[in-house]
mmCIF file of C-alpha atoms in Angstrom:
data_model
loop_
_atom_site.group_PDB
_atom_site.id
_atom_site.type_symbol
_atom_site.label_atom_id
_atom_site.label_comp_id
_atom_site.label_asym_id
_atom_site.label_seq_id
_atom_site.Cartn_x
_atom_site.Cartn_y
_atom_site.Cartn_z
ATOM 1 C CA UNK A 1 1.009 -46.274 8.354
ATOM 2 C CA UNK A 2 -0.263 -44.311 5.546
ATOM 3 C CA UNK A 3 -3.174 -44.688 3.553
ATOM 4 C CA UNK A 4 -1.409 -43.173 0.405
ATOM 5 C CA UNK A 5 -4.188 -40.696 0.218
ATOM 6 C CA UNK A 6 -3.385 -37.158 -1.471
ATOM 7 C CA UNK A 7 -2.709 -34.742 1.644
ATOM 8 C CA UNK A 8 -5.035 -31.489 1.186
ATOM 9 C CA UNK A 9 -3.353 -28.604 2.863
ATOM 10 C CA UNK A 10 -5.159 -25.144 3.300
ATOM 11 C CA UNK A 11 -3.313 -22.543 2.106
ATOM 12 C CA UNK A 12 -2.194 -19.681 4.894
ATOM 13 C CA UNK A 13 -3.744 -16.749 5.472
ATOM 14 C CA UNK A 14 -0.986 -14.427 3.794
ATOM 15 C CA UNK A 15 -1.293 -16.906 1.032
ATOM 16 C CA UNK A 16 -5.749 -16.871 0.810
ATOM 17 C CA UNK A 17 -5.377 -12.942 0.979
ATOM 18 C CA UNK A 18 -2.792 -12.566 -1.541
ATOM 19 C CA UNK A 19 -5.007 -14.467 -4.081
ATOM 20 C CA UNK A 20 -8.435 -12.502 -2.820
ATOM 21 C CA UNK A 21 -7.121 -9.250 -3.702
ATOM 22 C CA UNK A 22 -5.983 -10.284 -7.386
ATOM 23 C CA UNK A 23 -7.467 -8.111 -9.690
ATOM 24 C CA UNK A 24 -9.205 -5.970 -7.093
ATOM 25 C CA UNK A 25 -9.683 -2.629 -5.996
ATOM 26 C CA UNK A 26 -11.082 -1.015 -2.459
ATOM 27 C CA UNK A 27 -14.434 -0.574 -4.063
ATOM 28 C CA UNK A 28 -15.065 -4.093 -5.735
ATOM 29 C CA UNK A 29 -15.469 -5.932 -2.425
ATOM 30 C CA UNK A 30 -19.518 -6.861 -1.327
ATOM 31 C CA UNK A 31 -20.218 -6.802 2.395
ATOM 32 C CA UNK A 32 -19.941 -11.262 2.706
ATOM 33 C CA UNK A 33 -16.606 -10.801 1.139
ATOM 34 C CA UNK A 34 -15.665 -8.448 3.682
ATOM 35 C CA UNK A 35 -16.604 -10.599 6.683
ATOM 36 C CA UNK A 36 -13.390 -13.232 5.424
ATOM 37 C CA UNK A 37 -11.010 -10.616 4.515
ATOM 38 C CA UNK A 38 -10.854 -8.843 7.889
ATOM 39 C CA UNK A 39 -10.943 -12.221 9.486
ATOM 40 C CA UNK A 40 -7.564 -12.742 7.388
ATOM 41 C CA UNK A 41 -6.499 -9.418 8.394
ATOM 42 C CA UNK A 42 -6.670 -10.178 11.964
ATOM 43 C CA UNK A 43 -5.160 -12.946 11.406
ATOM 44 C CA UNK A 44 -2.021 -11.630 9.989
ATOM 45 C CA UNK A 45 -1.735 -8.732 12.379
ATOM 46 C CA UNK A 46 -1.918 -11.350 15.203
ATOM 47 C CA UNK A 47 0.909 -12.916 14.116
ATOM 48 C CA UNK A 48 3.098 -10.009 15.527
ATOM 49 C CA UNK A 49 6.164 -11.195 12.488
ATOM 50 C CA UNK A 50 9.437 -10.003 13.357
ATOM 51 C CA UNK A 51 10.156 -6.997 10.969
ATOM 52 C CA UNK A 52 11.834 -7.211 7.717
ATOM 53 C CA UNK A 53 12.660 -3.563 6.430
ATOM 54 C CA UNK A 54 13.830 -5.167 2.953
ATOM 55 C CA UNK A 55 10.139 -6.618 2.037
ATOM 56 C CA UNK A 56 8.804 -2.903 2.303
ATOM 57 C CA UNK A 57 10.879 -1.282 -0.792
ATOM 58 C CA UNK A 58 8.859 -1.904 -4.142
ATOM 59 C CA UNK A 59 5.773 -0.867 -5.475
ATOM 60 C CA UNK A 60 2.238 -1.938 -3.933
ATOM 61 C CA UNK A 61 -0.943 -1.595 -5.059
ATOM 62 C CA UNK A 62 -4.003 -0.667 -2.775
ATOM 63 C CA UNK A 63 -6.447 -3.516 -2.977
ATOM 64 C CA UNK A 64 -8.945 -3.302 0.083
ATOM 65 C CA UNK A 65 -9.541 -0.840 1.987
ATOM 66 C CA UNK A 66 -10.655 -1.117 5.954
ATOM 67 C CA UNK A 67 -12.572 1.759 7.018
ATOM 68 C CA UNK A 68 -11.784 3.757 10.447
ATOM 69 C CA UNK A 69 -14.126 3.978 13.153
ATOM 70 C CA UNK A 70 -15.678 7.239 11.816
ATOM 71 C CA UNK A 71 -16.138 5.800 8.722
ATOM 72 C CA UNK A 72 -12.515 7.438 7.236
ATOM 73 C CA UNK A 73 -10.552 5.997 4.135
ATOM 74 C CA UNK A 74 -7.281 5.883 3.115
ATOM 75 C CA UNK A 75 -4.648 9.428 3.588
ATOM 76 C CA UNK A 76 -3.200 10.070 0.522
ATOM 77 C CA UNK A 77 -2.330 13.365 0.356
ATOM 78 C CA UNK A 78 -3.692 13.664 -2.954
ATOM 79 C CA UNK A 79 -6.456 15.765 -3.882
ATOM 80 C CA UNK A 80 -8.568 14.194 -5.962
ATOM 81 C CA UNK A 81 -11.903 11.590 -5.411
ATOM 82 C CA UNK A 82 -11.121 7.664 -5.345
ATOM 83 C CA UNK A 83 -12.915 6.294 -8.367
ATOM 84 C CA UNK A 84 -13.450 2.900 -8.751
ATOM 85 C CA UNK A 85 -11.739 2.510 -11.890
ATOM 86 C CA UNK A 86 -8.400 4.149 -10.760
ATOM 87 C CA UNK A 87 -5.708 2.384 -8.879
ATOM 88 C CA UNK A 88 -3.668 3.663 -6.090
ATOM 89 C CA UNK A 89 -0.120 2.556 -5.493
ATOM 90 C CA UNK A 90 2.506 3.492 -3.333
ATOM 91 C CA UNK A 91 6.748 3.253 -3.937
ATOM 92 C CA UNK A 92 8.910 2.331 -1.487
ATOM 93 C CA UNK A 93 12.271 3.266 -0.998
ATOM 94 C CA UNK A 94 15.066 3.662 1.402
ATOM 95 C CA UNK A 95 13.880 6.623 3.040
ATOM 96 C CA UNK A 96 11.648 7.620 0.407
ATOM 97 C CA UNK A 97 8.009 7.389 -0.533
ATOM 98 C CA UNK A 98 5.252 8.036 -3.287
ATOM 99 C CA UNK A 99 2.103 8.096 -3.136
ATOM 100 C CA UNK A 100 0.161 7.818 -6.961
ATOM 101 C CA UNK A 101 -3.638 7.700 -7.593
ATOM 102 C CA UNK A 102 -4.853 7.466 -10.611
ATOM 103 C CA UNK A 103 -7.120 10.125 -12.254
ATOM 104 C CA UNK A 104 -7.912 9.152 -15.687
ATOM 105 C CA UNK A 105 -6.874 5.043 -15.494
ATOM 106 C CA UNK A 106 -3.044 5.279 -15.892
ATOM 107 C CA UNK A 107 -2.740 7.817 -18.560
ATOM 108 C CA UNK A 108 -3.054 10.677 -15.720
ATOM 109 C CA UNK A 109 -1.750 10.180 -12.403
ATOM 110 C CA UNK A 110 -1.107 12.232 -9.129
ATOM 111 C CA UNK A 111 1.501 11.682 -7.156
ATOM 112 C CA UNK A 112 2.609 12.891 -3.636
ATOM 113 C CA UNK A 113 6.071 12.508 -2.698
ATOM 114 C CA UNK A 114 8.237 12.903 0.435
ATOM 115 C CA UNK A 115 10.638 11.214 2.841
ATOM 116 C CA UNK A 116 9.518 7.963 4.868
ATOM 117 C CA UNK A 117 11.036 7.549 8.788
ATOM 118 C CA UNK A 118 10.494 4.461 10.940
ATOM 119 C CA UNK A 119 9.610 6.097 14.524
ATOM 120 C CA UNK A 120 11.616 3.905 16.845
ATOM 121 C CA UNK A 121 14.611 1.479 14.780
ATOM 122 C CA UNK A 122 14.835 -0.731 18.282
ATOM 123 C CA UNK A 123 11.107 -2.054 17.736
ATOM 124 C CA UNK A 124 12.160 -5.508 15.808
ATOM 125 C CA UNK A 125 8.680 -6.785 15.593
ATOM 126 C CA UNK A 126 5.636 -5.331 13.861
ATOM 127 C CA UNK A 127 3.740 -3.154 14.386
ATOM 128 C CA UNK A 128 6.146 -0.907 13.227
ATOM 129 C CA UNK A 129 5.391 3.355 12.836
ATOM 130 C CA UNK A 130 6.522 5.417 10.230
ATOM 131 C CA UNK A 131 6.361 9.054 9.616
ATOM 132 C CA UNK A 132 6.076 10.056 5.829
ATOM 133 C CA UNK A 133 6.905 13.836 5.581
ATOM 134 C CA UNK A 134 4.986 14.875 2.050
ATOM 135 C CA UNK A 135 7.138 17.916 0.106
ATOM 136 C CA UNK A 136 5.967 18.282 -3.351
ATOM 137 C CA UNK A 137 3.162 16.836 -5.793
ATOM 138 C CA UNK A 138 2.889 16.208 -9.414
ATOM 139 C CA UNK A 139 0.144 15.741 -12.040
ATOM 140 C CA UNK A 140 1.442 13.469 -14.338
ATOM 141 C CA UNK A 141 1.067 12.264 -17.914
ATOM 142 C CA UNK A 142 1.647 8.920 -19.717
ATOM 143 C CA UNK A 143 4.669 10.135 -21.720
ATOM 144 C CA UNK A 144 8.025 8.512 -20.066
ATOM 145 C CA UNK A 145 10.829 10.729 -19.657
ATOM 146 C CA UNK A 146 13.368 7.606 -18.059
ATOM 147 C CA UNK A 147 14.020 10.311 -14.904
ATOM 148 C CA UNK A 148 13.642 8.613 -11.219
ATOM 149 C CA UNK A 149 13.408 11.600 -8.877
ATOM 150 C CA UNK A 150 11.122 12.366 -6.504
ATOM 151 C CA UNK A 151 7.567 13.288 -7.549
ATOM 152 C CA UNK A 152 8.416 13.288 -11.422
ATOM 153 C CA UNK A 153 9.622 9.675 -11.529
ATOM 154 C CA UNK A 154 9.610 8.870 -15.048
ATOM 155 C CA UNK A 155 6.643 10.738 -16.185
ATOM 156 C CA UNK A 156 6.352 14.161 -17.715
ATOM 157 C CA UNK A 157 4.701 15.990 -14.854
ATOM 158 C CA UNK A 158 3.530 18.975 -13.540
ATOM 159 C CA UNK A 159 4.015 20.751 -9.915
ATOM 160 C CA UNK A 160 1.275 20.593 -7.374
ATOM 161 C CA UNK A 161 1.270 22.053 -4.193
ATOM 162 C CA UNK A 162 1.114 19.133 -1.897
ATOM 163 C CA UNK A 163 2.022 18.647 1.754
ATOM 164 C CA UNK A 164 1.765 17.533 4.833
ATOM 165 C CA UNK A 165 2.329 14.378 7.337
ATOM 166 C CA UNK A 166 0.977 10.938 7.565
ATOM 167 C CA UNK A 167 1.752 8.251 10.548
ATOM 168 C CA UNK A 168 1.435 4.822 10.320
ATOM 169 C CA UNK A 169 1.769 1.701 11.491
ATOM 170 C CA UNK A 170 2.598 -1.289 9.111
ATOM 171 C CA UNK A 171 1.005 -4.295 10.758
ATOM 172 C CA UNK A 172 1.796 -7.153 8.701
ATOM 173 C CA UNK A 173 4.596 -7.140 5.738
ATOM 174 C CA UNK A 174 4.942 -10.438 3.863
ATOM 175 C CA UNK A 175 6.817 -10.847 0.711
ATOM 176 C CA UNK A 176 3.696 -10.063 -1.070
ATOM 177 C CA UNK A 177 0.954 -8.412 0.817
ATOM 178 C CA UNK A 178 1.366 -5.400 3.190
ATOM 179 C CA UNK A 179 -1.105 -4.074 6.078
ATOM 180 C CA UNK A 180 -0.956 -0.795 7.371
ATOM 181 C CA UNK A 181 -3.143 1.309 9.248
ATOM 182 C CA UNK A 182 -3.371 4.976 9.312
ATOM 183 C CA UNK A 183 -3.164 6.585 12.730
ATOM 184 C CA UNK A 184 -2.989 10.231 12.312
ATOM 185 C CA UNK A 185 -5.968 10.230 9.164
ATOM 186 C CA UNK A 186 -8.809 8.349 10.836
ATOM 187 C CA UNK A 187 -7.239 4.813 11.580
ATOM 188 C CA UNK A 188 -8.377 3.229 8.294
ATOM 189 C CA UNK A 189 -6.817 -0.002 7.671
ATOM 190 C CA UNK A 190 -5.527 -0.885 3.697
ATOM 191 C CA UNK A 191 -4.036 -3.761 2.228
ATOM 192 C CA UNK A 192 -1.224 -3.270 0.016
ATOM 193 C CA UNK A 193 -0.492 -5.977 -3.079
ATOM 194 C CA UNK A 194 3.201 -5.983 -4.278
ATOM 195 C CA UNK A 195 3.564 -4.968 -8.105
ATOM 196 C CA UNK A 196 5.850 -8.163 -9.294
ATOM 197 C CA UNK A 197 6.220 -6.328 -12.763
ATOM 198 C CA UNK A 198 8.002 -2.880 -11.026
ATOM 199 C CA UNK A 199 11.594 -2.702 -11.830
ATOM 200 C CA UNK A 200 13.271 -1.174 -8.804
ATOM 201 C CA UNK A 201 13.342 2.142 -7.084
ATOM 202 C CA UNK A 202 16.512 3.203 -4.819
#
């Protein structure tokens, strides 16, 4: 029988990550912290999930950053340093994807925009490669026009000459927490926190 004694479950790994990377950024973490996160990482991209292509539209916020073997971060396509008081986010859409870092907090942000293509549609399992074709950039302001295109959405912005192409391969994408890891940039690994608060992007 039972001994009518409070079960204690342990919450899953998606679940202990999730909460880790509240309120953090890629440059918060110490070294002992690091040691449990990438055991929850591994975790996660052992888990091979099938693939959900609705959980990856939104906007996520990079919390922790895994370097690559040479020591390479995170391929934004934006030119300008990572400091550790600006956030970096990225917007999903259907075929569409922007990149923003923040320069000055969130009252100045870059952001690099282009068109997002999974490599192979067949694969129904992650890890799953995408190709994200960046064809303009935008410095933008804090004042909100209400526009949702491209680079300029719904900031008062200013052209930058951005381009180029990024590959790679989302290895984990839960309904809150994403893990990618960049293949053609130096194979850097991030973790991606969904924005709950984001209204919606086509």
């Amino acid at each position: 029988g039972t001994s009518g004694n409070p079960v204690l479950t342990v919450p899953g790994a998606e679940e202990q990550l999730y909460t880790a990377c509240q309120g953090r950024r890629p440059s918060s973490w110490k070294a002992k912290e690091r040691i449990h996160i990438d055991a929850l990482i591994d975790e996660l991209r052992a888990q091979k999930a099938p693939w959900r292509r609705e959980l990856l539209r939104g906007k996520w916020r990079l919390a922790y950053l895994q370097p690559g073997p040479d020591g390479d971060g995170v391929d934004r396509r934006i030119p300008f340093p990572e400091l550790p008081w600006n956030d970096s986010f990225q917007i999903v859409g259907r075929s569409d994807v922007i990149n923003v870092g923040e320069v000055v907090g969130p009252f100045i942000e870059v952001r690099a925009a282009g068109s997002l293509t999974e490599n192979d549609k067949t694969v129904a399992t992650v890890p799953k490669r995408f190709v994200a074709y960046i064809e303009q950039g935008a410095f933008c302001g804090s004042i909100t026009l209400g526009r949702r295109e491209k680079a300029n959405t719904g900031r008062f912005c200013g052209p930058l000459p951005i381009q180029g192409e990024g590959v790679f391969d989302v290895e984990y994408l839960g309904p809150r927490i994403r893990i990618n890891q960049n293949i053609n940039g130096g194979g850097a690994r991030t973790v991606h926190v969904r924005v709950t608060s984001f209204g919606g992007f086509a």
